[in-house]
């Protein structure tokens, strides 16, 4: 049977938002969105999961083919919703899984608006006022962290990994000028702590430095870089003639919320420049993709405590804010709004302290003949991406305006308060130890022990005493079992979704120390939900 294409085209046109105002069609669009929301709503229950968590059939997925004919918007919607079944609901008060926030309504609208007319942030010719939004966000965040906003620059990129990629790439060009043109020659290293994000290896690999040239510096009990070891390792590298592309400091580690001493690292860097008469200043990049949000407390009145946080919370907030205050000492830094900024993926901003640093990575115009002939704002001349979406920018802007500084203080303060409560509850149990007591974020790492173990001594013994190797490994397995039980229960709608880290620290004798992990980011979490964690863990202990 033949159908003239024009008949089919009429149907296809209905599937697009209309290019010229058509209110009737707008209601069809909105209605389609509402149907999607209704169907998503039908997947909700009391449990922290949408629909059912069923086994996945990848064999069936591999058999997928392009259908001969299309579906209606309605059928596509139902099909799309089916793919959301089994997802964890990050905003559920029983979700404490990882650094995954629930997005706000405004940030979701931001993503939608920025997707509607497809602005391309490569060039203001293609993005117009969204380019201004990016400049606004850069200035706003530069001021927030304490950079001189007139001198700072920045650009949104493809994730926290992207922000560190920029930092290291800029540092690489400073340490070995001309790499962009001629490639990496010779010996170039990156230094970062063992608690820093594993993207350091990826970045070293993709930049052609090689993952083996990442020098990993041990951390102390606070999960902060040991600065004495940093100094020694950096000196060794310089003595053998290597160049330092970047020192990556981590301001809020993913697992434990460890914060490096940026002031001490900057002092070491400055001393090395003098000692070795370096023709460049090794670049310091601060991976603050989690920690940036604590900058909202830089001018909080901790004595007056106008928001009325509990004393323990106040101490935790102040303890984190103190090192975060040093952020302006970094030459560049990364911010993830899709972490403690409550935006959907991807929304990440890299800031440079001095705008000129972005010039170092600018490509020559001749390489891009069909773009950038005019216009004022052309980030596409130095970004790693070519096309670049505006969704991350509008999502971030939406949330910063929605919350304001005070709103962020409230929400960060609340999740920290909940984490502190969890610690109190856990520490009230003889069978549990908190591993990151010295860290003050929304994440709690803890271990549970079988009956008869003296938890006052076991933590130190497992960390330092090689004679404890067998015991440590046994307890690692024990905690894995506890986690499996708690996780199964959570999936069945009984209890809390936690996560598990296979190596939150390495013992002095080289064995990984595993831990259960609670990362609270839901504004809906409250004291009752915290008590459930402890109840479930004790129950697990009885069952295994
Ligand atoms: C999450 C995280 C990253 C990676 O960020 P993405 O946005 O996932 O690319 C880097 N560093 C730290 C400390 C992180 O927590």
Coordinates of C-alpha atoms and ligand atoms in Angstrom, one line a residue:
X1 CA 0.0 0.0 0.0
X2 CA 1.4 3.4 -0.9
X3 CA 0.8 6.5 1.1
X4 CA 1.8 9.9 -0.3
X5 CA 4.5 11.2 1.9
X6 CA 2.6 14.5 2.5
X7 CA -0.1 12.7 4.4
X8 CA 2.5 11.3 6.7
X9 CA 4.3 14.6 7.0
X10 CA 1.1 16.2 8.4
X11 CA 1.3 13.8 11.3
X12 CA 5.0 14.4 11.8
X13 CA 4.5 18.1 12.0
X14 CA 2.1 17.6 14.8
X15 CA 4.9 16.0 16.8
X16 CA 6.9 19.3 16.9
X17 CA 6.1 22.4 19.0
X18 CA 4.6 24.8 16.5
X19 CA 7.0 27.4 15.2
X20 CA 4.3 30.1 15.2
X21 CA 2.1 30.7 18.2
X22 CA -0.7 28.1 18.3
X23 CA -2.3 27.9 21.7
X24 CA -4.4 24.9 20.9
X25 CA -1.3 23.0 19.9
X26 CA 0.5 24.2 23.0
X27 CA -2.2 22.6 25.1
X28 CA -1.6 19.3 23.3
X29 CA 2.1 19.6 24.1
X30 CA 1.5 20.4 27.8
X31 CA -1.1 17.6 27.9
X32 CA 1.5 15.2 26.6
X33 CA 4.0 16.3 29.3
X34 CA 1.2 15.9 31.9
X35 CA 0.5 12.4 30.6
X36 CA 4.1 11.5 31.0
X37 CA 4.1 12.9 34.6
X38 CA 0.9 10.9 35.3
X39 CA 2.5 7.8 34.1
X40 CA 5.6 8.5 36.2
X41 CA 3.4 9.1 39.1
X42 CA 1.8 5.7 38.7
X43 CA 5.2 4.2 39.2
X44 CA 5.6 5.8 42.7
X45 CA 4.8 4.1 45.9
X46 CA 6.1 4.5 49.5
X47 CA 9.3 3.0 48.3
X48 CA 12.4 4.9 47.2
X49 CA 12.2 3.4 43.8
X50 CA 10.0 4.0 40.7
X51 CA 8.1 0.9 39.6
X52 CA 9.9 -2.4 39.9
X53 CA 13.6 -3.2 40.0
X54 CA 13.6 -6.1 37.6
X55 CA 16.5 -8.1 36.1
X56 CA 17.8 -6.5 32.9
X57 CA 17.6 -8.3 29.6
X58 CA 20.6 -7.1 27.5
X59 CA 20.2 -9.9 25.0
X60 CA 16.8 -8.5 24.0
X61 CA 18.3 -5.0 23.9
X62 CA 21.0 -6.2 21.5
X63 CA 18.3 -7.4 19.1
X64 CA 16.9 -3.8 18.7
X65 CA 16.2 -2.6 15.2
X66 CA 14.8 0.7 13.8
X67 CA 11.0 0.2 13.4
X68 CA 9.7 0.4 9.9
X69 CA 7.0 2.9 10.8
X70 CA 6.7 5.4 13.6
X71 CA 4.6 5.6 16.8
X72 CA 2.3 8.3 18.1
X73 CA 3.6 10.8 20.6
X74 CA 1.4 9.1 23.2
X75 CA 2.8 5.6 22.6
X76 CA 6.4 7.0 22.6
X77 CA 5.7 8.6 26.0
X78 CA 4.5 5.3 27.5
X79 CA 7.5 3.6 26.0
X80 CA 9.9 6.2 27.5
X81 CA 8.2 6.0 30.9
X82 CA 8.8 2.3 30.9
X83 CA 12.6 3.0 30.8
X84 CA 12.3 4.9 34.1
X85 CA 11.0 1.9 36.0
X86 CA 13.5 0.7 38.6
X87 CA 15.2 4.1 39.0
X88 CA 16.0 5.2 42.5
X89 CA 14.2 8.3 43.5
X90 CA 17.0 10.6 44.7
X91 CA 14.7 12.9 46.6
X92 CA 13.1 10.1 48.6
X93 CA 13.9 10.5 52.3
X94 CA 15.0 6.8 52.3
X95 CA 17.5 7.4 49.6
X96 CA 21.0 8.0 51.0
X97 CA 22.9 6.4 48.2
X98 CA 25.5 8.7 46.7
X99 CA 26.1 12.3 45.7
X100 CA 23.0 12.3 43.4
X101 CA 20.6 15.2 44.2
X102 CA 17.0 15.5 43.3
X103 CA 16.6 18.3 40.7
X104 CA 14.3 21.2 41.5
X105 CA 11.3 22.3 39.4
X106 CA 13.1 25.4 38.3
X107 CA 16.2 23.6 37.1
X108 CA 14.0 21.1 35.2
X109 CA 12.2 24.0 33.5
X110 CA 15.7 25.5 32.8
X111 CA 16.7 22.3 31.0
X112 CA 13.4 22.2 29.0
X113 CA 13.7 25.9 27.9
X114 CA 17.3 25.6 26.9
X115 CA 16.4 22.5 24.8
X116 CA 13.4 24.1 23.1
X117 CA 15.1 26.2 20.6
X118 CA 18.5 24.5 20.7
X119 CA 20.8 27.4 21.5
X120 CA 24.4 26.4 20.9
X121 CA 26.8 27.9 23.5
X122 CA 29.8 27.7 21.2
X123 CA 29.1 31.2 20.0
X124 CA 26.7 34.1 21.0
X125 CA 25.6 34.2 17.4
X126 CA 23.8 30.9 18.2
X127 CA 22.9 31.4 21.8
X128 CA 22.4 35.1 22.3
X129 CA 21.1 35.8 25.8
X130 CA 22.1 32.4 27.0
X131 CA 25.7 33.5 26.4
X132 CA 25.0 36.3 28.8
X133 CA 23.6 33.8 31.3
X134 CA 26.9 31.9 31.2
X135 CA 28.8 35.1 31.8
X136 CA 26.5 35.9 34.7
X137 CA 26.9 32.5 36.2
X138 CA 30.6 32.7 35.9
X139 CA 30.7 36.1 37.6
X140 CA 28.2 35.0 40.3
X141 CA 30.2 31.9 41.2
X142 CA 33.5 33.6 41.0
X143 CA 32.3 36.2 43.6
X144 CA 30.8 33.4 45.7
X145 CA 34.0 31.5 46.0
X146 CA 36.1 34.6 46.5
X147 CA 37.8 35.1 43.2
X148 CA 38.1 38.7 41.8
X149 CA 35.2 38.6 39.5
X150 CA 36.7 41.2 37.1
X151 CA 39.7 39.0 36.5
X152 CA 38.1 35.5 36.6
X153 CA 36.7 33.6 33.6
X154 CA 34.9 30.4 33.2
X155 CA 32.9 28.0 31.0
X156 CA 30.3 25.3 31.5
X157 CA 31.5 21.8 30.5
X158 CA 30.6 18.1 30.4
X159 CA 31.0 17.3 34.1
X160 CA 33.2 17.4 37.1
X161 CA 35.7 15.4 35.1
X162 CA 35.6 18.1 32.4
X163 CA 36.4 20.8 34.9
X164 CA 39.5 19.0 36.1
X165 CA 40.4 18.3 32.5
X166 CA 40.4 22.0 31.8
X167 CA 42.6 22.7 34.9
X168 CA 45.1 20.1 34.0
X169 CA 45.2 21.1 30.3
X170 CA 45.8 24.7 31.1
X171 CA 48.5 23.7 33.6
X172 CA 50.0 21.4 31.0
X173 CA 50.3 24.3 28.5
X174 CA 52.0 26.4 31.2
X175 CA 54.5 23.7 32.1
X176 CA 55.2 22.6 28.6
X177 CA 54.2 25.4 26.2
X178 CA 53.1 24.3 22.8
X179 CA 51.6 20.9 23.7
X180 CA 48.4 21.9 21.9
X181 CA 50.4 22.2 18.6
X182 CA 53.2 19.7 19.0
X183 CA 51.9 17.1 21.5
X184 CA 53.4 16.0 24.8
X185 CA 57.2 15.5 24.7
X186 CA 59.2 14.6 27.7
X187 CA 58.4 13.9 31.3
X188 CA 55.2 15.6 32.7
X189 CA 53.4 14.7 35.9
X190 CA 50.2 15.4 37.8
X191 CA 50.0 15.3 41.5
X192 CA 46.8 14.5 43.4
X193 CA 45.9 12.7 46.6
X194 CA 44.9 9.1 46.9
X195 CA 41.4 10.2 48.0
X196 CA 41.0 12.4 44.9
X197 CA 38.6 11.4 42.2
X198 CA 39.7 8.6 39.9
X199 CA 39.1 10.9 36.9
X200 CA 42.7 11.9 37.4
X201 CA 43.8 8.7 35.6
X202 CA 41.3 9.2 32.8
X203 CA 42.5 12.8 32.3
X204 CA 46.1 11.9 32.3
X205 CA 45.4 9.1 29.8
X206 CA 43.3 11.2 27.5
X207 CA 45.7 14.2 27.6
X208 CA 48.5 11.8 26.5
X209 CA 50.4 12.3 29.8
X210 CA 49.7 8.7 30.7
X211 CA 48.0 7.4 33.8
X212 CA 51.4 6.3 35.1
X213 CA 52.5 9.9 35.4
X214 CA 49.9 10.6 38.0
X215 CA 51.7 10.8 41.3
X216 CA 49.4 9.8 44.0
X217 CA 50.0 11.4 47.4
X218 CA 48.9 9.6 50.6
X219 CA 46.2 11.1 52.8
X220 CA 46.0 11.5 56.6
X221 CA 43.2 10.4 58.9
X222 CA 41.2 13.4 57.7
X223 CA 41.4 12.1 54.1
X224 CA 43.4 15.2 53.3
X225 CA 46.6 15.2 51.2
X226 CA 49.8 14.7 53.2
X227 CA 51.5 18.0 52.2
X228 CA 55.0 16.9 53.4
X229 CA 54.9 13.9 51.1
X230 CA 53.6 16.2 48.3
X231 CA 56.6 18.4 48.8
X232 CA 59.0 15.5 48.6
X233 CA 57.5 13.8 45.6
X234 CA 57.3 17.1 43.7
X235 CA 60.9 17.8 44.5
X236 CA 61.9 14.4 43.3
X237 CA 60.0 14.9 40.0
X238 CA 61.6 18.3 39.5
X239 CA 65.1 17.0 40.3
X240 CA 64.8 14.4 37.6
X241 CA 63.8 17.1 35.2
X242 CA 60.1 16.4 35.0
X243 CA 57.6 19.3 34.6
X244 CA 54.5 19.6 36.8
X245 CA 51.3 20.0 34.8
X246 CA 49.1 20.4 37.8
X247 CA 48.6 19.8 41.4
X248 CA 45.0 18.8 41.9
X249 CA 43.7 19.5 45.4
X250 CA 40.4 18.0 46.4
X251 CA 38.0 20.2 48.2
X252 CA 35.4 17.6 49.3
X253 CA 36.3 14.0 48.3
X254 CA 33.5 11.9 46.9
X255 CA 33.7 9.2 49.6
X256 CA 34.5 10.9 52.8
X257 CA 34.2 14.7 52.3
X258 CA 38.0 15.1 52.9
X259 CA 39.3 18.6 52.2
X260 CA 42.9 19.3 51.3
X261 CA 44.9 22.1 52.9
X262 CA 45.0 24.4 49.9
X263 CA 47.0 27.1 51.7
X264 CA 49.7 24.6 52.6
X265 CA 49.8 23.2 49.0
X266 CA 50.0 26.7 47.5
X267 CA 52.9 27.5 49.9
X268 CA 54.7 24.4 48.8
X269 CA 54.2 25.3 45.1
X270 CA 55.5 28.8 45.7
X271 CA 58.6 27.5 47.5
X272 CA 59.3 25.0 44.6
X273 CA 59.1 27.8 42.0
X274 CA 61.9 29.6 44.0
X275 CA 64.0 26.6 44.8
X276 CA 64.1 25.3 41.2
X277 CA 63.9 28.7 39.5
X278 CA 61.0 27.3 37.5
X279 CA 60.0 29.4 34.4
X280 CA 56.3 28.6 35.1
X281 CA 54.2 28.3 38.3
X282 CA 52.8 24.8 38.6
X283 CA 49.1 25.1 38.2
X284 CA 46.9 24.4 41.2
X285 CA 43.4 23.1 40.3
X286 CA 40.9 22.7 43.0
X287 CA 38.4 19.9 42.5
X288 CA 35.6 21.6 44.4
X289 CA 32.8 19.9 42.5
X290 CA 31.3 18.9 45.9
X291 CA 32.9 21.4 48.3
X292 CA 32.0 24.7 46.5
X293 CA 28.6 24.8 48.0
X294 CA 30.0 25.4 51.5
X295 CA 31.2 28.8 50.2
X296 CA 27.7 30.0 51.0
X297 CA 28.8 29.9 54.6
X298 CA 31.8 32.2 54.0
X299 CA 29.9 35.1 55.5
X300 CA 27.5 33.2 57.8
X301 CA 27.4 34.5 61.3
X302 CA 28.5 31.4 63.2
X303 CA 28.2 33.1 66.6
X304 CA 24.7 34.5 66.1
X305 CA 23.6 31.4 64.1
X306 CA 20.6 33.2 62.7
X307 CA 19.3 29.9 61.0
X308 CA 19.3 28.1 64.3
X309 CA 21.4 25.0 63.4
X310 CA 22.2 22.6 66.3
X311 CA 25.6 23.1 67.9
X312 CA 27.0 19.9 66.4
X313 CA 25.8 21.0 62.9
X314 CA 27.2 24.4 63.4
X315 CA 30.6 23.0 64.3
X316 CA 30.5 20.7 61.2
X317 CA 29.6 23.6 58.9
X318 CA 32.3 25.9 60.3
X319 CA 34.8 23.1 60.1
X320 CA 34.2 22.6 56.4
X321 CA 33.9 26.3 55.6
X322 CA 37.3 27.1 57.1
X323 CA 39.3 25.2 54.5
X324 CA 36.8 26.0 51.7
X325 CA 37.5 29.7 52.3
X326 CA 40.9 29.1 50.8
X327 CA 39.5 28.4 47.3
X328 CA 40.7 31.7 45.8
X329 CA 44.2 30.4 46.2
X330 CA 43.6 27.9 43.4
X331 CA 44.4 28.9 39.8
X332 CA 41.2 27.1 38.6
X333 CA 38.4 25.2 40.2
X334 CA 35.5 23.0 39.3
X335 CA 31.9 23.3 40.4
X336 CA 29.2 20.7 39.9
X337 CA 25.6 22.0 40.1
X338 CA 24.5 18.4 39.5
X339 CA 25.9 17.6 42.9
X340 CA 25.1 19.8 45.9
X341 CA 23.5 22.3 43.5
X342 CA 20.3 20.2 42.9
X343 CA 20.4 20.5 39.1
X344 CA 20.0 17.6 36.7
X345 CA 23.0 16.2 34.8
X346 CA 25.1 17.8 33.2
X347 CA 25.7 21.1 34.9
X348 CA 29.4 21.8 35.6
X349 CA 31.4 25.0 35.6
X350 CA 35.1 25.4 35.5
X351 CA 36.4 28.8 36.8
X352 CA 39.8 30.2 36.2
X353 CA 41.2 32.8 38.5
X354 CA 42.7 34.8 35.6
X355 CA 40.7 34.9 32.4
X356 CA 43.9 35.0 30.3
X357 CA 44.4 31.3 31.3
X358 CA 41.7 30.4 28.9
X359 CA 43.6 32.1 26.1
X360 CA 46.4 29.5 26.5
X361 CA 44.1 26.9 25.1
X362 CA 42.5 28.9 22.3
X363 CA 42.7 27.3 18.9
X364 CA 43.6 29.4 15.8
X365 CA 40.7 30.8 13.8
X366 CA 42.1 29.1 10.6
X367 CA 41.2 25.7 12.0
X368 CA 37.5 26.7 12.2
X369 CA 36.8 28.6 9.0
X370 CA 33.0 28.4 9.1
X371 CA 32.5 29.7 12.6
X372 CA 33.3 32.7 14.7
X373 CA 33.8 35.2 12.0
X374 CA 32.1 37.8 14.2
X375 CA 30.4 38.2 17.6
X376 CA 31.8 39.2 20.9
X377 CA 31.6 36.0 22.9
X378 CA 33.1 32.9 21.3
X379 CA 33.9 30.3 24.0
X380 CA 33.8 27.7 21.2
X381 CA 37.3 28.9 20.3
X382 CA 38.7 27.3 23.4
X383 CA 36.1 24.8 24.7
X384 CA 36.8 21.1 24.4
X385 CA 33.3 20.6 23.1
X386 CA 32.1 21.9 19.7
X387 CA 28.3 22.1 20.1
X388 CA 27.6 22.9 23.8
X389 CA 24.1 22.8 25.3
X390 CA 22.6 25.6 27.3
X391 CA 20.7 23.3 29.6
X392 CA 23.4 23.1 32.3
X393 CA 23.7 26.8 32.4
X394 CA 20.0 27.5 32.8
X395 CA 19.6 24.7 35.3
X396 CA 22.4 26.2 37.4
X397 CA 21.1 29.8 37.0
X398 CA 17.6 28.6 38.0
X399 CA 18.7 27.1 41.2
X400 CA 21.0 29.9 42.3
X401 CA 18.1 32.3 41.8
X402 CA 15.6 29.9 43.4
X403 CA 17.6 29.3 46.5
X404 CA 19.7 32.4 46.9
X405 CA 22.6 32.2 49.3
X406 CA 20.2 31.7 52.2
X407 CA 18.3 28.8 50.6
X408 CA 21.6 27.0 49.9
X409 CA 22.6 27.6 53.5
X410 CA 19.3 26.0 54.6
X411 CA 19.5 23.0 52.4
X412 CA 23.2 22.3 52.9
X413 CA 22.8 22.9 56.6
X414 CA 19.9 20.5 56.8
X415 CA 21.7 17.6 55.0
X416 CA 24.7 18.1 57.3
X417 CA 22.4 18.2 60.3
X418 CA 20.9 14.9 59.2
X419 CA 24.4 13.4 58.7
X420 CA 25.4 14.5 62.2
X421 CA 22.2 12.9 63.6
X422 CA 23.1 9.7 61.8
X423 CA 26.5 9.8 63.3
X424 CA 25.1 10.2 66.8
X425 CA 22.7 7.3 66.3
X426 CA 25.5 5.1 65.0
X427 CA 28.0 6.1 67.7
X428 CA 25.3 5.2 70.2
X429 CA 25.6 1.6 69.1
X430 CA 28.5 -0.6 70.5
X431 CA 28.7 -2.5 67.2
X432 CA 29.4 0.4 64.8
X433 CA 32.2 2.8 64.1
X434 CA 32.2 6.0 62.0
X435 CA 35.3 6.1 59.8
X436 CA 35.2 9.7 58.7
X437 CA 34.6 11.4 62.0
X438 CA 37.0 14.2 61.2
X439 CA 35.0 15.1 58.0
X440 CA 32.1 17.4 58.2
X441 CA 30.0 16.8 55.1
X442 CA 26.7 15.1 54.2
X443 CA 28.5 11.7 53.8
X444 CA 29.0 9.2 56.6
X445 CA 31.3 6.1 56.2
X446 CA 30.8 3.4 58.8
X447 CA 31.5 -0.2 59.6
X448 CA 29.6 -2.7 61.6
X449 CA 31.1 -5.5 63.6
X450 CA 30.0 -8.9 64.8
X451 CA 29.2 -9.5 68.5
X452 CA 32.3 -9.6 70.7
X453 CA 34.4 -7.1 68.8
X454 CA 35.7 -4.1 70.8
X455 CA 34.8 -1.3 68.5
X456 CA 36.8 1.2 70.6
X457 CA 40.0 -0.4 69.5
X458 CA 39.3 -2.1 66.3
X459 CA 39.4 1.0 64.1
X460 CA 43.0 1.9 64.9
X461 CA 44.1 -1.8 64.9
X462 CA 42.7 -2.4 61.5
X463 CA 44.3 0.7 60.2
X464 CA 47.8 0.3 61.6
X465 CA 48.5 -3.2 62.7
X466 CA 49.5 -5.7 60.0
X467 CA 48.8 -8.6 62.4
X468 CA 45.1 -7.6 61.9
X469 CA 45.2 -8.4 58.2
X470 CA 42.9 -11.5 58.5
X471 CA 40.5 -9.8 60.8
X472 CA 40.3 -6.8 58.5
X473 CA 39.5 -8.9 55.5
X474 CA 37.0 -10.9 57.5
X475 CA 35.2 -7.7 58.6
X476 CA 35.3 -6.4 55.1
X477 CA 33.4 -9.5 54.0
X478 CA 31.0 -9.0 57.0
X479 CA 30.2 -5.5 56.0
X480 CA 29.7 -6.5 52.4
X481 CA 27.0 -9.0 53.7
X482 CA 25.4 -6.3 55.9
X483 CA 25.3 -4.1 52.8
X484 CA 23.7 -6.8 50.6
X485 CA 21.0 -7.4 53.2
X486 CA 20.2 -3.7 53.7
X487 CA 20.2 -3.1 50.0
X488 CA 17.8 -6.0 49.3
X489 CA 15.5 -4.8 52.0
X490 CA 15.5 -1.3 50.6
X491 CA 14.7 -2.5 47.1
X492 CA 11.7 -4.4 48.6
X493 CA 10.5 -1.2 50.2
X494 CA 11.8 -1.9 53.7
X495 CA 14.5 0.5 54.8
X496 CA 17.0 2.9 53.3
X497 CA 19.1 2.8 50.1
X498 CA 22.7 3.1 51.2
X499 CA 25.8 2.5 49.1
X500 CA 29.1 0.7 49.7
X501 CA 32.7 1.7 49.1
X502 CA 35.2 -1.0 48.3
X503 CA 38.1 1.1 49.5
X504 CA 37.4 4.2 51.7
X505 CA 41.0 4.0 53.0
X506 CA 44.0 1.8 52.5
X507 CA 45.4 0.3 55.7
X508 CA 49.1 1.0 56.6
X509 CA 49.8 -2.6 55.4
X510 CA 48.1 -2.1 52.0
X511 CA 44.7 -3.7 52.4
X512 CA 41.5 -1.8 51.4
X513 CA 39.1 -0.9 54.2
X514 CA 35.5 -1.2 52.9
X515 CA 32.6 0.8 54.4
X516 CA 28.9 1.3 54.2
X517 CA 28.2 4.8 53.0
X518 CA 25.3 7.1 53.6
X519 CA 25.2 10.2 51.4
X520 CA 22.2 12.4 52.4
X521 CA 21.1 15.0 49.8
X522 CA 17.4 14.8 50.0
X523 CA 15.7 17.8 51.5
X524 CA 13.0 15.4 52.6
X525 CA 15.2 13.4 54.9
X526 CA 14.3 13.8 58.6
X527 CA 15.1 12.3 61.9
X528 CA 12.7 9.4 61.6
X529 CA 14.4 8.3 58.3
X530 CA 17.8 8.4 60.0
X531 CA 16.7 6.1 62.8
X532 CA 15.7 3.6 60.1
X533 CA 19.3 3.3 59.0
X534 CA 20.4 2.1 62.4
X535 CA 17.4 -0.2 62.8
X536 CA 18.1 -1.9 59.5
X537 CA 21.8 -2.3 60.1
X538 CA 21.1 -3.9 63.5
X539 CA 18.5 -6.2 61.9
X540 CA 21.1 -7.2 59.2
X541 CA 23.5 -8.0 62.0
X542 CA 21.0 -10.4 63.5
X543 CA 20.2 -12.1 60.2
X544 CA 23.6 -12.9 58.9
Ligands
LIG1 C1 31.8 13.4 41.1 C2 33.2 13.8 41.2 C3 34.0 14.0 40.1 C4 33.5 13.7 38.7 O1 32.4 14.5 38.3 P1 31.5 14.1 37.1 O2 30.5 15.3 37.1 O3 30.8 12.8 37.5 O4 32.3 14.0 35.9 C5 35.2 14.6 40.3 N1 35.7 14.9 41.5 C6 34.9 14.7 42.6 C7 35.5 15.0 43.9 C8 33.6 14.1 42.5 O5 32.9 13.9 43.6

